[in-house]
JSON list of C-alpha atoms in Angstrom, two decimals:
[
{"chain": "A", "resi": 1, "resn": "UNK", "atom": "CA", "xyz": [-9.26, -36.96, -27.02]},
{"chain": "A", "resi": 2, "resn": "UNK", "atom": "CA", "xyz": [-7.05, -35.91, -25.10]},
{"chain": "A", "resi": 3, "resn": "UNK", "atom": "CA", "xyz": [-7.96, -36.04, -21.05]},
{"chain": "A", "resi": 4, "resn": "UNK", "atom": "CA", "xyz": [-8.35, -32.24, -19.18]},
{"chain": "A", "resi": 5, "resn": "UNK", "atom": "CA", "xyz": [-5.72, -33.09, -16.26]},
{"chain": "A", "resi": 6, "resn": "UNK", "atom": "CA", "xyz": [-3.22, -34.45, -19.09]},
{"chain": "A", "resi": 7, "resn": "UNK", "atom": "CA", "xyz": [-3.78, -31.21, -21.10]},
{"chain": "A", "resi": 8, "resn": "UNK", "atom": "CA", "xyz": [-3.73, -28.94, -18.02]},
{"chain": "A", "resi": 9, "resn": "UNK", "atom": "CA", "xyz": [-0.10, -30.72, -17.19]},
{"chain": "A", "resi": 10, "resn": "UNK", "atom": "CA", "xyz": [1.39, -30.18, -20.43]},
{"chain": "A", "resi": 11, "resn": "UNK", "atom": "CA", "xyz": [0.16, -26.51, -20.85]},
{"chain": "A", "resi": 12, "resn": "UNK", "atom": "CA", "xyz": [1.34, -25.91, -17.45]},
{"chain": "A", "resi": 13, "resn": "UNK", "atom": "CA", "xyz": [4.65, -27.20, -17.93]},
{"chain": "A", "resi": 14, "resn": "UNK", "atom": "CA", "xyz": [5.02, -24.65, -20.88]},
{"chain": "A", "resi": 15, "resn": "UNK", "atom": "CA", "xyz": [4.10, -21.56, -18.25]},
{"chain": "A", "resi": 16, "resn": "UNK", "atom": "CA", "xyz": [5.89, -22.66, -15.52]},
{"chain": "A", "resi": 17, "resn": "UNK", "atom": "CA", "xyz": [9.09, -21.91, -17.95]},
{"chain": "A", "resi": 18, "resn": "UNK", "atom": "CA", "xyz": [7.74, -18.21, -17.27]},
{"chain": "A", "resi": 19, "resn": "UNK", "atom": "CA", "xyz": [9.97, -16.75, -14.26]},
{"chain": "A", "resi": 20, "resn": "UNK", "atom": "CA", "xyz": [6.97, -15.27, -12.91]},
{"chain": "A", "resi": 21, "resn": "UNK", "atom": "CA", "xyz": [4.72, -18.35, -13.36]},
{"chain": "A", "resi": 22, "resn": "UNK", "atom": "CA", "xyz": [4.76, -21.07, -10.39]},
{"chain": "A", "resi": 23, "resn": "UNK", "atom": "CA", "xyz": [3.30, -24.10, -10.26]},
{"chain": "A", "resi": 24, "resn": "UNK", "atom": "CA", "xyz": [1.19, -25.18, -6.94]},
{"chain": "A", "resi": 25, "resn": "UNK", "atom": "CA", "xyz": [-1.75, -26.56, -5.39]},
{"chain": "A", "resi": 26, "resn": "UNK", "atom": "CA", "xyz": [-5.42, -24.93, -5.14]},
{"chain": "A", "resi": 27, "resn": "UNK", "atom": "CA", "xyz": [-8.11, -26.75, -2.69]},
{"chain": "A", "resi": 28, "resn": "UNK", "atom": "CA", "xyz": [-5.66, -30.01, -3.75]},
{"chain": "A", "resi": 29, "resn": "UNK", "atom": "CA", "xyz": [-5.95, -29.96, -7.25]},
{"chain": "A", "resi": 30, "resn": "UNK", "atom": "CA", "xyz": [-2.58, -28.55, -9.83]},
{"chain": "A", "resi": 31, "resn": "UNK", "atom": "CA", "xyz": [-2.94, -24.90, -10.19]},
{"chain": "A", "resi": 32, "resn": "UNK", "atom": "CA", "xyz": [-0.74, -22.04, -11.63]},
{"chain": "A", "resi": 33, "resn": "UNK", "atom": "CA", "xyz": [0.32, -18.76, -9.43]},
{"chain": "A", "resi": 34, "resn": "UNK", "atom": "CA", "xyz": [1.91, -15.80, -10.68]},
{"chain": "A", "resi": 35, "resn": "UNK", "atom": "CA", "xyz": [3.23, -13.30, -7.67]},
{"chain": "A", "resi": 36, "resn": "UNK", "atom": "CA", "xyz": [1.77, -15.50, -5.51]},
{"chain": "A", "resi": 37, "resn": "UNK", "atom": "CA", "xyz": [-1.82, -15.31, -6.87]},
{"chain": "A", "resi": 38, "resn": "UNK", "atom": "CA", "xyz": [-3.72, -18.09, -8.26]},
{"chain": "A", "resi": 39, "resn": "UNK", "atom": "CA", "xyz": [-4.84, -17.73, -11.96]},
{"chain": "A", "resi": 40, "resn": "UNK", "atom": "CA", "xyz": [-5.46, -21.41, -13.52]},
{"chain": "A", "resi": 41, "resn": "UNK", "atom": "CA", "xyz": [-6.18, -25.09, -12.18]},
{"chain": "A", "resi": 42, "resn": "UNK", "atom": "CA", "xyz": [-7.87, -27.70, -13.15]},
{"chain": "A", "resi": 43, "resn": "UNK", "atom": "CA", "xyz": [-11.42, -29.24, -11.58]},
{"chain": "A", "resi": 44, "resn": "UNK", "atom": "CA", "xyz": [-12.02, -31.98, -9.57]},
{"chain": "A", "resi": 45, "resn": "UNK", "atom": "CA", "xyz": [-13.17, -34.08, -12.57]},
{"chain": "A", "resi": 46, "resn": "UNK", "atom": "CA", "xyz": [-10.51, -32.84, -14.91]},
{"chain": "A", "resi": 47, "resn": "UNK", "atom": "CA", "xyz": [-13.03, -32.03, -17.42]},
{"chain": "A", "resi": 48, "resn": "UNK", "atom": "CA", "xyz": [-12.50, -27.99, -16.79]},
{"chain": "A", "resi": 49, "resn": "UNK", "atom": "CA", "xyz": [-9.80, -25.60, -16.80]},
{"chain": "A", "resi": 50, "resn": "UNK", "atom": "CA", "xyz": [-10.20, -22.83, -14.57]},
{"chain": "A", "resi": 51, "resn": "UNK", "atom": "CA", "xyz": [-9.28, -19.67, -15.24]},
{"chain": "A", "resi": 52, "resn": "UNK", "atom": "CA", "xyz": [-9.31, -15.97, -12.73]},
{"chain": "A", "resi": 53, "resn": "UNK", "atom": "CA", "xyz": [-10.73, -13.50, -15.12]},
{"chain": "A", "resi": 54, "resn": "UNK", "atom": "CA", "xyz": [-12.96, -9.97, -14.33]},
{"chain": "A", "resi": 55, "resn": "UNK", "atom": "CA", "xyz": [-16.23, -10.56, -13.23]},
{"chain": "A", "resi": 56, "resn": "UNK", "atom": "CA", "xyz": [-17.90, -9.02, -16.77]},
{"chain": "A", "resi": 57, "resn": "UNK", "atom": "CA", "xyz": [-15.85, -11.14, -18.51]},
{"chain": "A", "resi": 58, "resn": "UNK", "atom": "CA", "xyz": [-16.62, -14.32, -17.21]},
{"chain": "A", "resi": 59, "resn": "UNK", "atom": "CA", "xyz": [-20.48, -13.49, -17.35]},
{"chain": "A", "resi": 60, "resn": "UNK", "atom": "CA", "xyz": [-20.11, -12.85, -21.08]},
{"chain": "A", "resi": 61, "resn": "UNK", "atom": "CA", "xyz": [-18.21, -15.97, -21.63]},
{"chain": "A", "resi": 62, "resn": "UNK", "atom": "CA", "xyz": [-20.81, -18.07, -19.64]},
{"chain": "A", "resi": 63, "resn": "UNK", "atom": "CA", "xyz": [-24.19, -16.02, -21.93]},
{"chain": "A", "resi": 64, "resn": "UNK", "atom": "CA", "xyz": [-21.92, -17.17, -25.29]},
{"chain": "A", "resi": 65, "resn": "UNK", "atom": "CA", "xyz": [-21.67, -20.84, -24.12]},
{"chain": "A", "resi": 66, "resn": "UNK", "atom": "CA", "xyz": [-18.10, -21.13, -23.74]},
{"chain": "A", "resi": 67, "resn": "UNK", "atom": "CA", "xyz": [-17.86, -21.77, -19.85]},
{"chain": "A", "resi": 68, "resn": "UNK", "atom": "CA", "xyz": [-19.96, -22.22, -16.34]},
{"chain": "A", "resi": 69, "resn": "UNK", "atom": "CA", "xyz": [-19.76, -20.88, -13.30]},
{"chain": "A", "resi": 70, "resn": "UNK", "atom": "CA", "xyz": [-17.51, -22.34, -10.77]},
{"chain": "A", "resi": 71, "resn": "UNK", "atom": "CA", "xyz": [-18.91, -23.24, -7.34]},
{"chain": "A", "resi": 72, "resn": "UNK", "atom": "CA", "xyz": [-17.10, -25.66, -5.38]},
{"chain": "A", "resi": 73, "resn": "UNK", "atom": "CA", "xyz": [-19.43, -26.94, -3.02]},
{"chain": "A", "resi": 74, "resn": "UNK", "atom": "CA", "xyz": [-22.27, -24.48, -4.07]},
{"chain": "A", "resi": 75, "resn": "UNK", "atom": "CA", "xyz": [-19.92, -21.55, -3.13]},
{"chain": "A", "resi": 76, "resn": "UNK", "atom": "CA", "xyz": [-20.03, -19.34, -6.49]},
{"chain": "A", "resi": 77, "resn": "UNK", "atom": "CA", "xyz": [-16.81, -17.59, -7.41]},
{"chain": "A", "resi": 78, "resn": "UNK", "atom": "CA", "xyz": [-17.68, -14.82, -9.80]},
{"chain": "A", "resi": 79, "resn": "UNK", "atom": "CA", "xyz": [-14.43, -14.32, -10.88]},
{"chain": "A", "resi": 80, "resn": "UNK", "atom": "CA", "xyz": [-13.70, -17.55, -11.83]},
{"chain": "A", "resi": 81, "resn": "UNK", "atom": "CA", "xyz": [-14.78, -19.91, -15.06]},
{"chain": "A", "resi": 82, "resn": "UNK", "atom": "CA", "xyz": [-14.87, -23.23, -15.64]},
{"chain": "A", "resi": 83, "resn": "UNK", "atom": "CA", "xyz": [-13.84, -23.75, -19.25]},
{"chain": "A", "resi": 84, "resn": "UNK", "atom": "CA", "xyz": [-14.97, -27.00, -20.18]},
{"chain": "A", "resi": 85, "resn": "UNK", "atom": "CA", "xyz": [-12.83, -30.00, -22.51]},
{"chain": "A", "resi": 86, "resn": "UNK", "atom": "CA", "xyz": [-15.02, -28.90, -25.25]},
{"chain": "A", "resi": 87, "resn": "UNK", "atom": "CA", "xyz": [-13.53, -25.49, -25.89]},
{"chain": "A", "resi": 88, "resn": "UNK", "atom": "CA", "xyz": [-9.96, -27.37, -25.06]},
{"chain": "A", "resi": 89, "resn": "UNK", "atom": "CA", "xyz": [-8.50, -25.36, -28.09]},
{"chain": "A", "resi": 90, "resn": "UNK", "atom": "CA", "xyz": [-9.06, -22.16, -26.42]},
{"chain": "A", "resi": 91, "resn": "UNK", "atom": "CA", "xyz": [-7.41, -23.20, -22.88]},
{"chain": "A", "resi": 92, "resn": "UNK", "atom": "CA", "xyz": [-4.17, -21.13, -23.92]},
{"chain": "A", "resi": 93, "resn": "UNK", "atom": "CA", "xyz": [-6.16, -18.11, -24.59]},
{"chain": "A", "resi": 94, "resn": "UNK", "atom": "CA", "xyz": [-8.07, -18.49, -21.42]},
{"chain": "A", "resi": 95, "resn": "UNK", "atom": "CA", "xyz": [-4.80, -19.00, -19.68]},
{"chain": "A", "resi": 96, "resn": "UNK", "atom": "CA", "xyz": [-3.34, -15.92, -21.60]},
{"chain": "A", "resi": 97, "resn": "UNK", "atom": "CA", "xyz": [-5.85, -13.52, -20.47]},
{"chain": "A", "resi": 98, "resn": "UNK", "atom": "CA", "xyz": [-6.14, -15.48, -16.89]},
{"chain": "A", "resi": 99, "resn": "UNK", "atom": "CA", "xyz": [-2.27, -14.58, -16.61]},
{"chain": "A", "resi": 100, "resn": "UNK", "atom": "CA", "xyz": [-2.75, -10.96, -17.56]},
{"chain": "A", "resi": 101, "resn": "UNK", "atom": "CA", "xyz": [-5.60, -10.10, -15.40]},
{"chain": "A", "resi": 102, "resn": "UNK", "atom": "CA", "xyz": [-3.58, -11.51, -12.27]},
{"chain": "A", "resi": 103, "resn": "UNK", "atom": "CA", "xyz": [-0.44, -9.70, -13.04]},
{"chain": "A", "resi": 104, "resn": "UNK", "atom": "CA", "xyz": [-2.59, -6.64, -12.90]},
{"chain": "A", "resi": 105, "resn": "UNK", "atom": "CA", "xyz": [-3.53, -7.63, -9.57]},
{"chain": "A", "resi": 106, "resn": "UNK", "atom": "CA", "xyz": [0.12, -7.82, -7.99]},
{"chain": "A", "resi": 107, "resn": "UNK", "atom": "CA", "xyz": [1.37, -5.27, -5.91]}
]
């Protein structure tokens, strides 16, 4: 199987060919921007993407067992989820959504 940090890599490499997609650093790990806003990176153990999404959305993907919450250093951010390796196949469609919801947010 393939590693998360090798798979984050390669699927950012493929949205950083998006004009408005840049590729940069969040708390020191890789992470994807769009307008200047953060919407993907990759955890400290590579074994989660993490994706910006609404609040209600990342609840209801956390009660159908498809992500956690992510709290670096016990700091919950509710509008971020930590997809884990398991559910690697639906990375792109977290990233999809992850990308929408912060283009929403530009201004």
């Amino acid at each position: 199987m393939t590693g998360g940090a090798e798979l984050f890599s390669r699927l950012s490499e493929r949205w950083a060919l998006e004009s408005s997609v840049a590729r940069s650093t969040m708390m020191g790990f890789p992470c994807l921007r769009v307008g200047g806003r953060f919407f993907a990176s990759i955890d400290r153990d590579g074994r989660h993407l993490v994706v910006k999404l609404p609040a209600a959305r990342v609840a209801a993907a956390i009660a159908a067992g498809e992500g956690a919450v992510f709290a670096p250093s016990g700091r919950i951010f509710r509008e971020w989820l930590a997809v884990p390796l398991e559910h690697a196949a639906r990375w792109e469609s977290y990233l999809q959504a992850s990308y929408a919801f912060a283009r929403g947010h530009i201004g």
